[in-house]
PDB file of C-alpha atoms in Angstrom:
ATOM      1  CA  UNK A  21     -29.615 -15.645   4.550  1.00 39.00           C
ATOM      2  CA  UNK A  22     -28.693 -15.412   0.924  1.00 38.00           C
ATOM      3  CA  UNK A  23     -26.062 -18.491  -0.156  1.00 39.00           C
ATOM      4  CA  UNK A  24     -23.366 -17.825  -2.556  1.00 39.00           C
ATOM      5  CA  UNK A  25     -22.402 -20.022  -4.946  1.00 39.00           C
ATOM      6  CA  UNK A  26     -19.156 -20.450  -6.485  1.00 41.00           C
ATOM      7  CA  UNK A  27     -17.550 -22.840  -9.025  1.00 42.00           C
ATOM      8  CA  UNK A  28     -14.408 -24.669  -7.486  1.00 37.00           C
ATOM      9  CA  UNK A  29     -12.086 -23.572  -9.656  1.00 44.00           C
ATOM     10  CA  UNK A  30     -13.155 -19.630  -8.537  1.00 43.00           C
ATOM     11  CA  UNK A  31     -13.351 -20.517  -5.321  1.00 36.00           C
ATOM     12  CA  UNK A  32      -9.808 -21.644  -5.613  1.00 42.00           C
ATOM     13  CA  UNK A  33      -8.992 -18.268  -6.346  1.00 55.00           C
ATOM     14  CA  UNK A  34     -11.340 -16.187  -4.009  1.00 65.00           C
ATOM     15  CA  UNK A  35     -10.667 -15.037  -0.314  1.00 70.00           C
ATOM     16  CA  UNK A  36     -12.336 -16.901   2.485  1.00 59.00           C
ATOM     17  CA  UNK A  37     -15.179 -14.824   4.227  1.00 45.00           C
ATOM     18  CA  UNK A  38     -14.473 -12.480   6.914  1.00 46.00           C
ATOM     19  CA  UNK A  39     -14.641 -14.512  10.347  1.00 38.00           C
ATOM     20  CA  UNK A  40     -14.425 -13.126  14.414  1.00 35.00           C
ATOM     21  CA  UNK A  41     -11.116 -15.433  14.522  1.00 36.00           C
ATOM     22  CA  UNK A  42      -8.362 -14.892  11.903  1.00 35.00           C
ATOM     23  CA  UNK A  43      -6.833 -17.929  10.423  1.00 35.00           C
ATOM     24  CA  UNK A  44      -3.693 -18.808   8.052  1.00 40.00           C
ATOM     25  CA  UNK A  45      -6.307 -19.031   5.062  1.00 42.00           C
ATOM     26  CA  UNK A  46      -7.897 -15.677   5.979  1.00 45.00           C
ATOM     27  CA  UNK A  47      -7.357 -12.731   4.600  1.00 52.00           C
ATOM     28  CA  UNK A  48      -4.989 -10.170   6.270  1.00 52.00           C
ATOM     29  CA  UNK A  49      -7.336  -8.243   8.943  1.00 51.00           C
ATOM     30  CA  UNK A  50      -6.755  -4.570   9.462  1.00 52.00           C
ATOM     31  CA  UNK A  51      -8.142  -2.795  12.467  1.00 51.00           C
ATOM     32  CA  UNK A  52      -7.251   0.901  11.895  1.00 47.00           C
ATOM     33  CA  UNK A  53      -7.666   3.663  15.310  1.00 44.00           C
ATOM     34  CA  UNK A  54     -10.324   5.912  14.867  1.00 45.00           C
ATOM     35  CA  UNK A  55      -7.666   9.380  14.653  1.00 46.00           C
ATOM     36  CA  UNK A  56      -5.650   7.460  11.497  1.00 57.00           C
ATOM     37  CA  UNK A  57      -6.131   8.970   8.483  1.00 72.00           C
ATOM     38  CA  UNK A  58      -3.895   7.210   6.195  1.00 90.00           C
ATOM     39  CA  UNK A  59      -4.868   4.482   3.732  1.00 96.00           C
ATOM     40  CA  UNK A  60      -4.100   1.237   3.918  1.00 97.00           C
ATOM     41  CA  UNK A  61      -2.108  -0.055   0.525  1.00 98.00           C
ATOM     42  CA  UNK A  62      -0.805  -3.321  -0.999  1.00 98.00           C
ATOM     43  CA  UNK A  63       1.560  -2.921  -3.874  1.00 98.00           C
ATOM     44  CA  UNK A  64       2.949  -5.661  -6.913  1.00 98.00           C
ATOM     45  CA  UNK A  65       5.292  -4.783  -8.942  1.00 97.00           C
ATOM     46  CA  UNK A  66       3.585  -1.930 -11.510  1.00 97.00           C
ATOM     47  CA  UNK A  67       0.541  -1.376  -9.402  1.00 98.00           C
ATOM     48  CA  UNK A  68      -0.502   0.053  -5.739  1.00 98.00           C
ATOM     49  CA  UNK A  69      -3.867  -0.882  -4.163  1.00 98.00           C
ATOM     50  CA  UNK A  70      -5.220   1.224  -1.353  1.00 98.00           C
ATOM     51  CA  UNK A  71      -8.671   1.702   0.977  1.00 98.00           C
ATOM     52  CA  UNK A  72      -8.765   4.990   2.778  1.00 97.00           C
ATOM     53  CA  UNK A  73     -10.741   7.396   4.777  1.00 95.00           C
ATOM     54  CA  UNK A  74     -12.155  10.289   3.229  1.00 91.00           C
ATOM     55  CA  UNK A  75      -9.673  12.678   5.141  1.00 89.00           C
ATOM     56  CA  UNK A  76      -6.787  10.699   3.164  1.00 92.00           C
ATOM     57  CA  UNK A  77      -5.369  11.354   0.204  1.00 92.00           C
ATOM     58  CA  UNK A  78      -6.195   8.059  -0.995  1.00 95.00           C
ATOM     59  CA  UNK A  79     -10.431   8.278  -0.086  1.00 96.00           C
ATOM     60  CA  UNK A  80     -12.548   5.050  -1.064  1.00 97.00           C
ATOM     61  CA  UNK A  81     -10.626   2.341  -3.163  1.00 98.00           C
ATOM     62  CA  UNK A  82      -8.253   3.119  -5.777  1.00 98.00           C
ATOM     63  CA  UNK A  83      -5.614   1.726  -7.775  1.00 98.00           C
ATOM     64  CA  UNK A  84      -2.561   3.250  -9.151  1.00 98.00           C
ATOM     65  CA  UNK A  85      -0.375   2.667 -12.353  1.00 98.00           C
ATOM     66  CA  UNK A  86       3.197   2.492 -11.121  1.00 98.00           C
ATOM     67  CA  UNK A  87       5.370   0.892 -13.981  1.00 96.00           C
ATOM     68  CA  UNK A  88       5.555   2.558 -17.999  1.00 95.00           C
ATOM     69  CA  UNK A  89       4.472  -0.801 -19.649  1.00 94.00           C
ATOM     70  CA  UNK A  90       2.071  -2.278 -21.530  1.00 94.00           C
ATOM     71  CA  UNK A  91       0.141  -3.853 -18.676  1.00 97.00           C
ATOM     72  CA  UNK A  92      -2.734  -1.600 -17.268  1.00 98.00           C
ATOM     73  CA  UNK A  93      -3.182  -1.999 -13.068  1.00 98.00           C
ATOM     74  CA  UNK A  94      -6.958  -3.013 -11.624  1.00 98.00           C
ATOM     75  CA  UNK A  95      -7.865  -3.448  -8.132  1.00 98.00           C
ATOM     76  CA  UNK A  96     -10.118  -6.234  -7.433  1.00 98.00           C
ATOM     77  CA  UNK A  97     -12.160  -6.128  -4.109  1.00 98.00           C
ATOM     78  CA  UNK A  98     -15.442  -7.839  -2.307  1.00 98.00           C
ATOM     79  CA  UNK A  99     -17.394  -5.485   0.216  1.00 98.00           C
ATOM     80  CA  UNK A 100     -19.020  -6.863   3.364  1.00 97.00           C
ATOM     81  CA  UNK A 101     -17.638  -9.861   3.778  1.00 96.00           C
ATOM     82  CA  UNK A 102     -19.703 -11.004   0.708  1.00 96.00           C
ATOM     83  CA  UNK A 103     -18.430 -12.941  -2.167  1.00 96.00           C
ATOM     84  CA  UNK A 104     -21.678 -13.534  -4.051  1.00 97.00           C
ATOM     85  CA  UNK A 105     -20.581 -10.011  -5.877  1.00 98.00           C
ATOM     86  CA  UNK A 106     -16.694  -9.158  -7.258  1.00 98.00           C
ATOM     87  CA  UNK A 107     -15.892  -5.426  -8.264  1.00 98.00           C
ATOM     88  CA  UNK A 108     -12.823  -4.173 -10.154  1.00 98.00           C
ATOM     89  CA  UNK A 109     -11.858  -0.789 -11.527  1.00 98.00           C
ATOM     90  CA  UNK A 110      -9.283  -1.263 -14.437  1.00 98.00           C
ATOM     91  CA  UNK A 111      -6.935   1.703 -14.295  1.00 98.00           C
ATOM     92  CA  UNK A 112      -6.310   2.686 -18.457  1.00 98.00           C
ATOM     93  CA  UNK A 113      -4.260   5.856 -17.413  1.00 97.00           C
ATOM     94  CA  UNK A 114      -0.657   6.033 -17.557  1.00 95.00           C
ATOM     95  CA  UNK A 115       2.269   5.615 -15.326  1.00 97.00           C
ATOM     96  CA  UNK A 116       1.697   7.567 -11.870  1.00 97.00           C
ATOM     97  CA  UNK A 117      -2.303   8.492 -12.226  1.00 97.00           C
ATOM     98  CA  UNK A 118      -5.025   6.671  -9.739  1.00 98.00           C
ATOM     99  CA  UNK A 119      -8.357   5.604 -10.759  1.00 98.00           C
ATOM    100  CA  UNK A 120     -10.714   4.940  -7.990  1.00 98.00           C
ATOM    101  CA  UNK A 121     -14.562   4.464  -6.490  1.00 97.00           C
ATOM    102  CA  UNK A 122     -15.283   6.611  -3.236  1.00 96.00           C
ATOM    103  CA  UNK A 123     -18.586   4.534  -2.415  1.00 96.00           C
ATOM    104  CA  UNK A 124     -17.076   1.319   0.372  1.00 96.00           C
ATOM    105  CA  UNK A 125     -18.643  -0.494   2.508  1.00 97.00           C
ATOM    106  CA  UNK A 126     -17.552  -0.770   5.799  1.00 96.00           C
ATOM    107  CA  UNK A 127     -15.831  -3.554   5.599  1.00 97.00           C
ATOM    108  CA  UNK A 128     -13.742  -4.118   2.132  1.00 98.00           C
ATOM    109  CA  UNK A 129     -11.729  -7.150   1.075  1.00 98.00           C
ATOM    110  CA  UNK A 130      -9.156  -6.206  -1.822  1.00 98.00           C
ATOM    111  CA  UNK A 131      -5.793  -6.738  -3.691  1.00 98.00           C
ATOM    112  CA  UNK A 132      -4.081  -5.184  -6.395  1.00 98.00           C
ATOM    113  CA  UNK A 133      -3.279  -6.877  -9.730  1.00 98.00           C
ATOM    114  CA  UNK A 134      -2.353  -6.187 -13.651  1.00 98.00           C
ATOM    115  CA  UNK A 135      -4.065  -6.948 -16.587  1.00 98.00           C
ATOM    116  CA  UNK A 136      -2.472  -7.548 -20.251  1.00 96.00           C
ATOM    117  CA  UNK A 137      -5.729  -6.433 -22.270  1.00 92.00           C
ATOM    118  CA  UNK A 138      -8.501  -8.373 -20.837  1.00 90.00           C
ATOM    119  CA  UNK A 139      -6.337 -11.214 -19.735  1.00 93.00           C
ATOM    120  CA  UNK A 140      -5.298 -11.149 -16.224  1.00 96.00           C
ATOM    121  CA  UNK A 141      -1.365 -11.680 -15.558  1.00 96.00           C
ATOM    122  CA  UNK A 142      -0.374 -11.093 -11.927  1.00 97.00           C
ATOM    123  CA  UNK A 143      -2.041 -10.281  -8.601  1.00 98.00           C
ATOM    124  CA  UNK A 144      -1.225 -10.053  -5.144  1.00 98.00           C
ATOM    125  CA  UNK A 145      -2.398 -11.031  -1.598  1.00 98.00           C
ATOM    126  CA  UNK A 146      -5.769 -10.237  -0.122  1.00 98.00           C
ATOM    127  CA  UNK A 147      -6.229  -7.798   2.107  1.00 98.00           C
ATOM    128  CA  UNK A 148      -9.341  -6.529   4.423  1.00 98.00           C
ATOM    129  CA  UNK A 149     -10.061  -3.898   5.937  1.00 97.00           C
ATOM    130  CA  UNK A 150     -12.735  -2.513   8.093  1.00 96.00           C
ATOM    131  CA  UNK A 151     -14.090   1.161   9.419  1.00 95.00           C
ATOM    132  CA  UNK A 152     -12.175   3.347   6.717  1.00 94.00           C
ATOM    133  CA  UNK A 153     -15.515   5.337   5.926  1.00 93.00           C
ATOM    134  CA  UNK A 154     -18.265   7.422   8.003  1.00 92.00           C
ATOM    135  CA  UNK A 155     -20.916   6.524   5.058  1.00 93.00           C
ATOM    136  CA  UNK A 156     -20.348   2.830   4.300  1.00 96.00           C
ATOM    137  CA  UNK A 157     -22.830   1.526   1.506  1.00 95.00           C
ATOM    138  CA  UNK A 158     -24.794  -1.307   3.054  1.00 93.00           C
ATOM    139  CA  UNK A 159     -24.966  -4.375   1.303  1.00 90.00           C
ATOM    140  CA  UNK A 160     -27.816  -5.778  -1.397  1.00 88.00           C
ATOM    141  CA  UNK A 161     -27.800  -9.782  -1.682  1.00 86.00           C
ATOM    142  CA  UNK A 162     -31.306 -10.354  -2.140  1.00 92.00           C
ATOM    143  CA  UNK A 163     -32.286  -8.087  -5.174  1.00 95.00           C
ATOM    144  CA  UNK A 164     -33.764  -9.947  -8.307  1.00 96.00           C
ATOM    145  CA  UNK A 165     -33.789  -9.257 -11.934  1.00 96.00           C
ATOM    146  CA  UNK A 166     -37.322  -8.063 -11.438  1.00 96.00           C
ATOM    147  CA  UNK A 167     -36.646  -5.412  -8.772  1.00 97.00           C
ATOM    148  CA  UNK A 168     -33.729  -4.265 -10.417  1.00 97.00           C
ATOM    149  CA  UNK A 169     -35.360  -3.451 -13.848  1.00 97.00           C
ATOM    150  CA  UNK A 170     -38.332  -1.861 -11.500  1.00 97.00           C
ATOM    151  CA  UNK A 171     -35.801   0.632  -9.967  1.00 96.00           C
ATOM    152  CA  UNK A 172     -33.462   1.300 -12.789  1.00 97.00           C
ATOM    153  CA  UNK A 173     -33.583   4.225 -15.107  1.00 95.00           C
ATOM    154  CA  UNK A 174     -31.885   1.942 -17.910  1.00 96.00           C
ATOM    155  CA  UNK A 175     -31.435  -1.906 -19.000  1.00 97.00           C
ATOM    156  CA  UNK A 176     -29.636  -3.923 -21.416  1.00 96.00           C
ATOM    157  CA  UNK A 177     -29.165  -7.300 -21.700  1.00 95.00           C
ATOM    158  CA  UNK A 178     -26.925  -9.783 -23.505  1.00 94.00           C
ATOM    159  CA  UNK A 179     -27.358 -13.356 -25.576  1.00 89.00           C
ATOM    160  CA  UNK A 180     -26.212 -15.897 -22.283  1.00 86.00           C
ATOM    161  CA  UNK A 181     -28.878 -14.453 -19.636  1.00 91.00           C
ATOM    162  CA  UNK A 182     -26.667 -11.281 -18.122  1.00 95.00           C
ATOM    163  CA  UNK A 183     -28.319  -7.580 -17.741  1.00 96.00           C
ATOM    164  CA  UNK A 184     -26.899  -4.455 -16.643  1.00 97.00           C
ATOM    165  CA  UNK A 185     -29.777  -2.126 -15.360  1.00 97.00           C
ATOM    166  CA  UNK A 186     -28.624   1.248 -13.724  1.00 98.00           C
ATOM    167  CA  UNK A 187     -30.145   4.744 -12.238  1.00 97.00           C
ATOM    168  CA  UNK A 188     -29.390   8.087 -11.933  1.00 93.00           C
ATOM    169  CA  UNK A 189     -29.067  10.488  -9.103  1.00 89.00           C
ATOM    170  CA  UNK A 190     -26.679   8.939  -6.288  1.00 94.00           C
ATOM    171  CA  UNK A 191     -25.938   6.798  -9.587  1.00 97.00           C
ATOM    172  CA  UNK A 192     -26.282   2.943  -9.041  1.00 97.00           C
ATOM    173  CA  UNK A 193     -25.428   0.003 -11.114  1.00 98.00           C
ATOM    174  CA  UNK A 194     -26.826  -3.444 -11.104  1.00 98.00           C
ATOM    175  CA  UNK A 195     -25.163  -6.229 -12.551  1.00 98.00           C
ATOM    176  CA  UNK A 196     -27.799  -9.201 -13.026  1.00 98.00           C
ATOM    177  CA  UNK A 197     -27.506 -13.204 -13.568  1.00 97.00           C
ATOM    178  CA  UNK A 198     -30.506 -14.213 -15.418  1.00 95.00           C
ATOM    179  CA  UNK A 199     -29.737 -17.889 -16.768  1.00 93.00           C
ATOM    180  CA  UNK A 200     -29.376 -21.007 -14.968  1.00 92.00           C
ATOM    181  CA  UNK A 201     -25.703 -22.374 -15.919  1.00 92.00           C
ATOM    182  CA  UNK A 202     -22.398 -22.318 -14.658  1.00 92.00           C
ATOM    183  CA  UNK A 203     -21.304 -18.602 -16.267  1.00 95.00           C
ATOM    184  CA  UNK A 204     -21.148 -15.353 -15.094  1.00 96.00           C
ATOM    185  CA  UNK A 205     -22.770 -12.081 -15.265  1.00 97.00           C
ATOM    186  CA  UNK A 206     -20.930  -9.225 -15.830  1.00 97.00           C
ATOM    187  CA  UNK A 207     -21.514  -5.532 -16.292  1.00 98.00           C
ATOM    188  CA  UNK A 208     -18.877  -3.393 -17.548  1.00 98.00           C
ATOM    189  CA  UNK A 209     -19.001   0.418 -17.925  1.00 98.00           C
ATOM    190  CA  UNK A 210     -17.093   4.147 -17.276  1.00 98.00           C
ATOM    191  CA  UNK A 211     -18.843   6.692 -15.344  1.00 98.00           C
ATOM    192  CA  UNK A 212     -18.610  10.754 -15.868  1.00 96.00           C
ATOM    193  CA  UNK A 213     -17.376  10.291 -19.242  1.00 96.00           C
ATOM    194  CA  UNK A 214     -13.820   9.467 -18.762  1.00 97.00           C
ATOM    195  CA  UNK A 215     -12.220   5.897 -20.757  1.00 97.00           C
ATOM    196  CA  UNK A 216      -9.380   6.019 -18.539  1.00 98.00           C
ATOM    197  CA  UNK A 217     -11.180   3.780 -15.666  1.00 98.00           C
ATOM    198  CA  UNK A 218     -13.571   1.144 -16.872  1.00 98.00           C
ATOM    199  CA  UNK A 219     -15.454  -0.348 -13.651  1.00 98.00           C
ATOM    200  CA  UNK A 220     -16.950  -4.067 -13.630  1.00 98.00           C
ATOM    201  CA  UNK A 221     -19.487  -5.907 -11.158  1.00 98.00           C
ATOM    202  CA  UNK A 222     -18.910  -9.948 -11.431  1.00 98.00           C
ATOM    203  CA  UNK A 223     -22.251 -11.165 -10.353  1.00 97.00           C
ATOM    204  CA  UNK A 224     -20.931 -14.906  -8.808  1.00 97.00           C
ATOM    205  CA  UNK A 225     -23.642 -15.640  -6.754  1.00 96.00           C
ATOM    206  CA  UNK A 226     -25.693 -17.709  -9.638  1.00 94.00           C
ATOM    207  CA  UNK A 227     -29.181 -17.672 -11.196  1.00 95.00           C
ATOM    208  CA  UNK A 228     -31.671 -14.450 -10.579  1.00 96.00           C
ATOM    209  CA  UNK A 229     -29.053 -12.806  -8.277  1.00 97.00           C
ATOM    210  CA  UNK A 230     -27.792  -8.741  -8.541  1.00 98.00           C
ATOM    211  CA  UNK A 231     -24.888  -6.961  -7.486  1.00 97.00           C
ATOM    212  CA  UNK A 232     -24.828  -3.707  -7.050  1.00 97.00           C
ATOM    213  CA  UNK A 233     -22.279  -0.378  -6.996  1.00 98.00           C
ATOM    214  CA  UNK A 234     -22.823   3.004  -6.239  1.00 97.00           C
ATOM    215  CA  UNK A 235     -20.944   5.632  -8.003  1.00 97.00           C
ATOM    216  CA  UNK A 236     -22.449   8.947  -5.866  1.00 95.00           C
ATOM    217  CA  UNK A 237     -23.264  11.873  -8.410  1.00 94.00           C
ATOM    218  CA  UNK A 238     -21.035  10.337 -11.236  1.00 96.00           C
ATOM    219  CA  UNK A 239     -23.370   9.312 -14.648  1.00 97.00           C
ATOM    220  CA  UNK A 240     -23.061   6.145 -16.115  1.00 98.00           C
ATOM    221  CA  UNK A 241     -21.430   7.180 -19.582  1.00 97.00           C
ATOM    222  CA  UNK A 242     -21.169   3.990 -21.751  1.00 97.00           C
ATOM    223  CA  UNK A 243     -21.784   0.407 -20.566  1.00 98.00           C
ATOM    224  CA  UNK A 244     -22.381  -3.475 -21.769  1.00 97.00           C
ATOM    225  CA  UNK A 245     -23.754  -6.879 -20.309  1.00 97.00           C
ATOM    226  CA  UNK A 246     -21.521  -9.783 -20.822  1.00 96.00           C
ATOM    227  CA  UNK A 247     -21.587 -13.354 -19.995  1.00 97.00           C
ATOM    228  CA  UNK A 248     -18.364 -14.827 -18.903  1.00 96.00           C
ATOM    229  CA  UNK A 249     -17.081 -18.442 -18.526  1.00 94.00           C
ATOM    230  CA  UNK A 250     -14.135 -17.588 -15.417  1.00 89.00           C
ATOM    231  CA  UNK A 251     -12.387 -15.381 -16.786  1.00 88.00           C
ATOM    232  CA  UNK A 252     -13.344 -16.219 -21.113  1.00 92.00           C
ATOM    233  CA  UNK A 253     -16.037 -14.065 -22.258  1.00 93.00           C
ATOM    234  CA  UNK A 254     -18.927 -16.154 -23.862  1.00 93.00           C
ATOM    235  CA  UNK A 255     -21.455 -13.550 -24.981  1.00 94.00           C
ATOM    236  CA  UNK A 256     -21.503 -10.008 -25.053  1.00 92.00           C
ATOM    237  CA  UNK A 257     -22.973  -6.320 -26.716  1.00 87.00           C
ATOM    238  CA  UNK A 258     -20.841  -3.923 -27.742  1.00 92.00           C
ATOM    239  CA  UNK A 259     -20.820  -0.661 -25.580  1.00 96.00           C
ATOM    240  CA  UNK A 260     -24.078   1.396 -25.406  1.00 96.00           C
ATOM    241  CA  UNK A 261     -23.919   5.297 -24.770  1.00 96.00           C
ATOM    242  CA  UNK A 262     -25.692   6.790 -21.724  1.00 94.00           C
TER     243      UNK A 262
END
């Protein structure tokens, strides 16, 4: 059983793992009948969150831009009822596009939330949900640094012990923690050439630990590994081109 570790201060912030009885502290637990075929959404003001089906119109996670401002919407969400590994897909399009990932696992935790540059400003509620995909990614805890360079097409790493290895073909990304402290690993990248959607993997679970995404037949197109102290970057590359 792999352990996550989190820093109190993040854990402050984080949901509470999925459990068989649902409790005030829990996140909001969706059971959806098998026929439905519409997503399941939380909106804030300027930004809609939603995990669907792939008959919706909404299929896999996605996040919508809802307000002409100067903030930019993300969706931040946990699959499996694991913590040890945060994704979020920044949405850099304008007012009324969605940005999304298709690749879920079957169960996914998420919320919506908006972004002033790189600095987080608002977010809302958690919400899970489970079943909203015939093909749910299963879940990696227990890959190392090691494996991950073994299986990767590609590595980089950056100055604070953080690498970003990925493949290609049913395109995966690894986001690695190689150094023994209290920061966190980060890979951040775009896929299929588009800078309107940059995606991130926070790897939380500590020292020699990987989380993964899958991005189906979508390239990696640029990418970095950074180190980050919460939410302040502490080291960092500049982008590299796939």
């Amino acid at each position: 059983m792999t352990t996550t570790v989190l820093s109190p201060a993040a854990a402050e912030a984080e949901p509470q793992p999925a459990t068989p009885a649902v409790t005030a502290s829990a996140p909001v637990v969706t059971r959806p009948a098998a026929v439905e075929k519409e997503p399941e959404c939380l909106r804030i003001k300027g930004a809609e969150a939603c995990v669907g089906p792939d008959g919706s119109d909404r299929p896999g996670v996605t996040i919508e831009d809802t307000a002409n401002d100067n903030l930019h919407p993300a969706v931040e969400y946990y699959l499996n009822g694991y913590l040890g590994t945060k994704y979020v897909i920044h949405n850099l399009g304008r007012k009324g596009e969605v940005r999304g990932n298709r690749e879920i696992g079957k169960i996914v935790t998420f919320r919506a939330a908006l972004y002033e540059g790189n600095h987080r400003v608002k977010f809302g509620r958690w919400k899970t949900v489970r079943d909203m995909t015939k093909y749910p990614v299963k879940r990696e805890t227990r890959v190392t640094p090691t494996e991950a360079r073994a299986r990767a097409k590609t590595c980089t790493s950056t100055k604070g012990a953080a690498t970003v290895c990925f493949g290609e073909q049913n395109t995966f990304v690894f986001a690695c923690d190689t150094g023994a402290d209290t920061y966190q690993a980060r890979a951040q990248y775009f896929v299929a050439g588009d800078p309107t959607a940059r995606f991130e993997i926070h790897q939380l679970a500590g020292v020699n630990t990987c989380g993964k995404a899958e991005h189906g037949d979508l390239a990696v197109s640029m990418y970095r590994a950074s180190v980050y102290n919460h939410n302040r970057r502490v080291a960092t590359r500049l982008y590299k081109y796939n």
